[in-house]
Amino acid sequence: MSALLDVEDLVVRFATPGGEHTAVRGVSFSVRAGERVGIVGESGSGKSVTAQAVLRLLGPAATVAGGAVRFDGRDVLAFDRGELRRWRGAQAAMVFQDPLSSLNPLVRIGRQVTETLREHLGLDRRAATAKAAELLASVGIPDAAARLREYPMTFSGGMRQRVAIAIAISCAPRLLIADEPTTALDVTVQAQVLDLMDGMTADLGTAVVLISHDLGVVSTFCDRVLVMYAGRVVESGTADQIVEDPRHPYTRALLASIPSLEGELPRRLPSIPGTPPQPGRAHTGCAFADRCPLAADVCRAEDPEPLELGDGRLAACHFADRSAG
Amino acid sequence: MTPWVLRRLGQMVLVLLGVVTLAFFMSYAVPGDPARLIAGPNADAATVASIRHQLGLDASLWSQYTGFLGRLARGDLGTSYALHGAPVSEQLALALPTSALIAVGGVLWQVIIGVPAGIIAAYRPGRAADRIATLGALVGLSAPPFWVGLLLIYYLAYRLSIFPLTGLGDPMWWYLALPTFTLGLAGAAWYARMTRTQMIEVLRTPYIQLARAKGLRERTILLRHALRNVLTPLITMIGMDFGYFLGGVLIIESVFGLPGVGKLTYDAIDQLDIPMITGAVLCAAFFVVVMNFLVDLAYAAIDPRVRNRR
Ligand SMILES: Nc1ncnc2c1ncn2[C@@H]1O[C@H](COP(=O)(O)OP(=O)(O)O)[C@@H](O)[C@H]1O
Ligand SMILES: [Mg+2]
């Protein structure tokens, strides 16, 4: 089966006052129709930049310096303004991290839902309003028709994220990219929002790219997982493979930092010792070497190429063929 | 909403009362004896005293103040010392339409030039359009309006005879084109800068990113989602400038020979025409305070968060 989304060797650079730096350094992955792919990694590893590059949402400071993005075999990076506009929102949609700032505070909720319907489905005002009320009801917002006339400030964070999901799925897109959709929410609300996303996308057969820094969330929601570190995919495989038999020491460290649900909660959330390399600072060898328990001379000399491990999994580590001891 | 408007109205009345009181004491404390000024240098003490009595200047401070307030409530701003006893309110009413036209025109030019320049500059910061707009704003900010006005008069009115030289005539907009443009050009640079800064800020927000991700048209993103969020500071500037210009813009009025409130005020100060000065000050303050109130109303109309906060 051919891929719905195909990202190949994507490179994204930022021009900053301090100089140019590369935030995404050759990321490749593909998503099949209806599939769920997770992207995990610490903050700053390039997850959001990758997502924004796919939807061509990067700001003027960023340039896609290399690689390809194909959707259904079409070259997304070559889309003109019209093609881009007809594609975004209709076939590929996005949910952002912060529901408090991703809805326009000065525009009524109804307008923010109907404008996508009117643009892509060509509905008139009345039909769009009816559909919007239906959509809000379907994401669990009580009294939906009346709430269309309200502004975002009267909605809680969880409710706003429900609205954002309603907007995203309103035109039955084939791909939904959700960039940390639950990170800003309370723990109890997080589970509800994930459940909602699960149900809505399953009904529509929408493929999902779920971005999170939480490997626990990603591995339960997704079929396959990519682990990103310092702008690269360092390991990828099925969710089971990643959780049960991680091959990259960084993945193991991420797994170890998930608090166990049994026993006492740890005082502080465990985190991986050390910090990721400064963006923009050139380094030789593996970007994780300084924090890696397995680091050897070869790691500081040579950046490891992704290694095929069979069963479609990859790991970019000189010692990837060793299982955890 | 309504109780908030009432409270805000109450505040406005209080501020106006404060301004009125200040204006009264200012006129009272001003150096020089108006009675002596009217009587002329050769009048004897008795004449001066009788004029002082006529003007009510020999009454107690309190009764002068209450008298002042009472007349003010009836729209009576007193009579000019200088202009042969002409009522101040009449003089202001004669000058105000000119000032109002200058104010409307000046604000319009500011918005027409400044806002699009700011938006274009913000769209691709650092690119050619941004640099041209920034340079233009710098020139606009540093060029003195009287100099710009004289240049325009020289080239467009005197040399090319496209526009009339000075004064007012028919059609009005023909005579006001150059003065309002001169006034607007000076302020447009501020509008461009403010719009650019705000717009850059807004274009970075997640809700604009979401609007893009929804596949909306650029025009919709700009007009429905971005501009609305820039409108609040813009309306403040428009309101404040409008109120300020209504109080008279002396430089423009003198360069272009227009009989507005600015000229009236200038002459009154020149002749120590206290009732006229007080009237002009009150008039200017009145417009600033009222515009402030209207700006607040506009905020509430635009931003639901403002409506709910109060
Ligand atoms: N607007 C920007 N300007 C400059 N650099 C940026 C910008 N956005 C992201 N970056 C760079 O890209 C890197 C990856 O960021 P991001 O993709 O947001 O990380 P995350 O994995 O947490 O989503 C950051 O470390 C930062 O250096
Ligand atoms: Mg991110």
mmCIF file of N, CA and C and ligand atoms in Angstrom, chain A residues 14-16 21 23-24 41-50 52 61 179-180 211 279, ligand 1:
data_model
loop_
_atom_site.group_PDB
_atom_site.id
_atom_site.type_symbol
_atom_site.label_atom_id
_atom_site.label_comp_id
_atom_site.label_asym_id
_atom_site.label_seq_id
_atom_site.Cartn_x
_atom_site.Cartn_y
_atom_site.Cartn_z
ATOM 1 N N PHE A 14 16.898 27.740 10.124
ATOM 2 C CA PHE A 14 16.404 29.021 10.620
ATOM 3 C C PHE A 14 17.491 30.062 10.504
ATOM 4 N N ALA A 15 17.114 31.223 10.005
ATOM 5 C CA ALA A 15 18.041 32.355 10.028
ATOM 6 C C ALA A 15 17.703 33.172 11.268
ATOM 7 N N THR A 16 18.628 33.229 12.214
ATOM 8 C CA THR A 16 18.407 34.007 13.428
ATOM 9 C C THR A 16 19.474 35.097 13.488
ATOM 10 N N HIS A 21 20.903 28.227 11.798
ATOM 11 C CA HIS A 21 21.054 26.889 12.354
ATOM 12 C C HIS A 21 20.005 25.934 11.798
ATOM 13 N N ALA A 23 17.379 23.128 12.279
ATOM 14 C CA ALA A 23 16.514 22.582 13.320
ATOM 15 C C ALA A 23 16.078 21.158 12.982
ATOM 16 N N VAL A 24 15.921 20.876 11.704
ATOM 17 C CA VAL A 24 15.548 19.526 11.267
ATOM 18 C C VAL A 24 16.604 19.063 10.277
ATOM 19 N N GLY A 41 9.985 13.018 21.528
ATOM 20 C CA GLY A 41 11.311 13.589 21.713
ATOM 21 C C GLY A 41 11.202 14.732 22.692
ATOM 22 N N GLU A 42 12.333 15.057 23.303
ATOM 23 C CA GLU A 42 12.336 16.163 24.250
ATOM 24 C C GLU A 42 11.996 17.454 23.527
ATOM 25 N N SER A 43 11.676 18.461 24.304
ATOM 26 C CA SER A 43 11.382 19.757 23.711
ATOM 27 C C SER A 43 12.628 20.278 22.991
ATOM 28 N N GLY A 44 12.424 20.845 21.806
ATOM 29 C CA GLY A 44 13.537 21.357 21.020
ATOM 30 C C GLY A 44 14.106 20.360 20.038
ATOM 31 N N SER A 45 13.518 19.153 19.964
ATOM 32 C CA SER A 45 14.103 18.150 19.083
ATOM 33 C C SER A 45 13.656 18.310 17.628
ATOM 34 N N GLY A 46 12.743 19.251 17.373
ATOM 35 C CA GLY A 46 12.375 19.522 15.984
ATOM 36 C C GLY A 46 11.041 18.932 15.573
ATOM 37 N N LYS A 47 10.229 18.500 16.530
ATOM 38 C CA LYS A 47 8.936 17.890 16.208
ATOM 39 C C LYS A 47 7.990 18.910 15.589
ATOM 40 N N SER A 48 7.841 20.055 16.252
ATOM 41 C CA SER A 48 6.907 21.062 15.738
ATOM 42 C C SER A 48 7.374 21.607 14.403
ATOM 43 N N VAL A 49 8.674 21.826 14.276
ATOM 44 C CA VAL A 49 9.195 22.360 13.016
ATOM 45 C C VAL A 49 8.923 21.377 11.885
ATOM 46 N N THR A 50 9.084 20.077 12.159
ATOM 47 C CA THR A 50 8.777 19.066 11.148
ATOM 48 C C THR A 50 7.307 19.151 10.737
ATOM 49 N N GLN A 52 5.213 21.655 11.043
ATOM 50 C CA GLN A 52 4.914 22.907 10.337
ATOM 51 C C GLN A 52 5.473 22.889 8.920
ATOM 52 N N ALA A 61 11.334 33.238 8.892
ATOM 53 C CA ALA A 61 12.723 33.009 9.294
ATOM 54 C C ALA A 61 13.218 31.620 8.879
ATOM 55 N N ASP A 179 -0.153 18.532 17.215
ATOM 56 C CA ASP A 179 1.119 18.876 17.849
ATOM 57 C C ASP A 179 0.907 19.090 19.345
ATOM 58 N N GLU A 180 1.240 18.100 20.130
ATOM 59 C CA GLU A 180 1.054 18.137 21.588
ATOM 60 C C GLU A 180 -0.349 18.630 21.959
ATOM 61 N N ILE A 211 2.088 14.260 17.871
ATOM 62 C CA ILE A 211 3.372 14.703 18.396
ATOM 63 C C ILE A 211 3.260 14.868 19.896
ATOM 64 N N PRO A 279 21.372 24.247 19.525
ATOM 65 C CA PRO A 279 21.160 24.360 18.088
ATOM 66 C C PRO A 279 22.153 25.372 17.510
HETATM 67 N N1 LIG C 1 10.952 30.656 15.101
HETATM 68 C C1 LIG C 1 12.138 30.065 15.290
HETATM 69 N N2 LIG C 1 13.281 30.767 15.136
HETATM 70 C C2 LIG C 1 14.475 30.183 15.308
HETATM 71 N N3 LIG C 1 14.649 28.900 15.656
HETATM 72 C C3 LIG C 1 13.561 28.149 15.839
HETATM 73 C C4 LIG C 1 12.250 28.686 15.673
HETATM 74 N N4 LIG C 1 11.345 27.710 15.918
HETATM 75 C C5 LIG C 1 12.061 26.606 16.218
HETATM 76 N N5 LIG C 1 13.388 26.867 16.171
HETATM 77 C C6 LIG C 1 14.479 25.924 16.413
HETATM 78 O O1 LIG C 1 14.053 24.645 16.080
HETATM 79 C C7 LIG C 1 14.339 23.741 17.130
HETATM 80 C C8 LIG C 1 13.235 22.746 17.217
HETATM 81 O O2 LIG C 1 12.077 23.385 17.651
HETATM 82 P P1 LIG C 1 10.673 22.641 17.749
HETATM 83 O O3 LIG C 1 10.399 21.907 16.494
HETATM 84 O O4 LIG C 1 9.681 23.663 18.152
HETATM 85 O O5 LIG C 1 10.905 21.618 18.929
HETATM 86 P P2 LIG C 1 9.856 20.625 19.573
HETATM 87 O O6 LIG C 1 10.395 19.253 19.310
HETATM 88 O O7 LIG C 1 9.860 20.931 21.015
HETATM 89 O O8 LIG C 1 8.534 20.868 18.931
HETATM 90 C C9 LIG C 1 14.489 24.577 18.377
HETATM 91 O O9 LIG C 1 15.478 24.077 19.193
HETATM 92 C C10 LIG C 1 14.891 25.925 17.852
HETATM 93 O O10 LIG C 1 16.295 26.036 17.884
#
